[in-house]
């Protein structure tokens, strides 16, 4: 009886979620219909402003982010050199600091790719071409700097943990790194990967919904929807296939 009530509760929650989602979607659709010209004008203006500012935003945000990450690296390097090889709490704090620096560097990489997309809008329309070309050069410089900095972080981690293997510039770096981890570290990596998988599985439908609105009201085209759905499918199929492979090995 408790199981039936639990299943009914889950079903009612699911139906309620669908109804709320449909209501929100309907209200958004009505808003866009009543304010279509204003929304299109705002989106077009915002896009143009971002395209014009992209070289400067890329330079400022990218440089500031990489400089802050570099300072974290130097601090971590100094603290690692002062480790007495015994205080585990101390070196765990250093490793957490290294991971924060890596996260900043990776976020900067994503942001400069975003700004590069805005740059291409002006290049496509042949507007501010000189600024666009300079922005592309800045993109290359920042990309190389971020990759070199990430490699430096990896080498620092390897100095702290000599058993770790792999070079950050190798194609099979991730595999070599995981193979050199102990069981506890692997479990942490696997659990984090599954958390990331679940987060993206929730984000993909939302992204497709947003892109559908963009296609209807801004004529964004079908390509972005195809790309997101393709990535969604790749992630899902890759996860399921690997899970089946592991299950067969376990038998």
Coordinates of C-alpha atoms in Angstrom, one line a residue, residues 66-82 94 97-98 101 149 152-153 156:
X66 CA 44.7 34.5 -16.6
X67 CA 46.8 36.9 -14.5
X68 CA 44.7 36.0 -11.4
X69 CA 45.2 32.3 -12.2
X70 CA 48.9 32.8 -12.7
X71 CA 49.2 34.5 -9.3
X72 CA 47.4 31.5 -7.8
X73 CA 49.8 29.3 -9.6
X74 CA 52.8 31.1 -8.2
X75 CA 51.4 31.1 -4.7
X76 CA 50.6 27.4 -4.9
X77 CA 54.1 26.7 -6.3
X78 CA 55.7 28.5 -3.3
X79 CA 53.5 26.8 -0.8
X80 CA 54.2 23.4 -2.4
X81 CA 57.9 24.0 -2.1
X82 CA 57.5 24.7 1.6
X94 CA 47.5 23.6 -1.7
X97 CA 44.1 26.1 -4.5
X98 CA 45.6 24.5 -7.6
X101 CA 43.3 28.1 -10.5
X149 CA 49.2 27.7 -17.7
X152 CA 52.1 24.2 -15.6
X153 CA 49.3 23.4 -13.1
X156 CA 52.9 21.2 -10.3

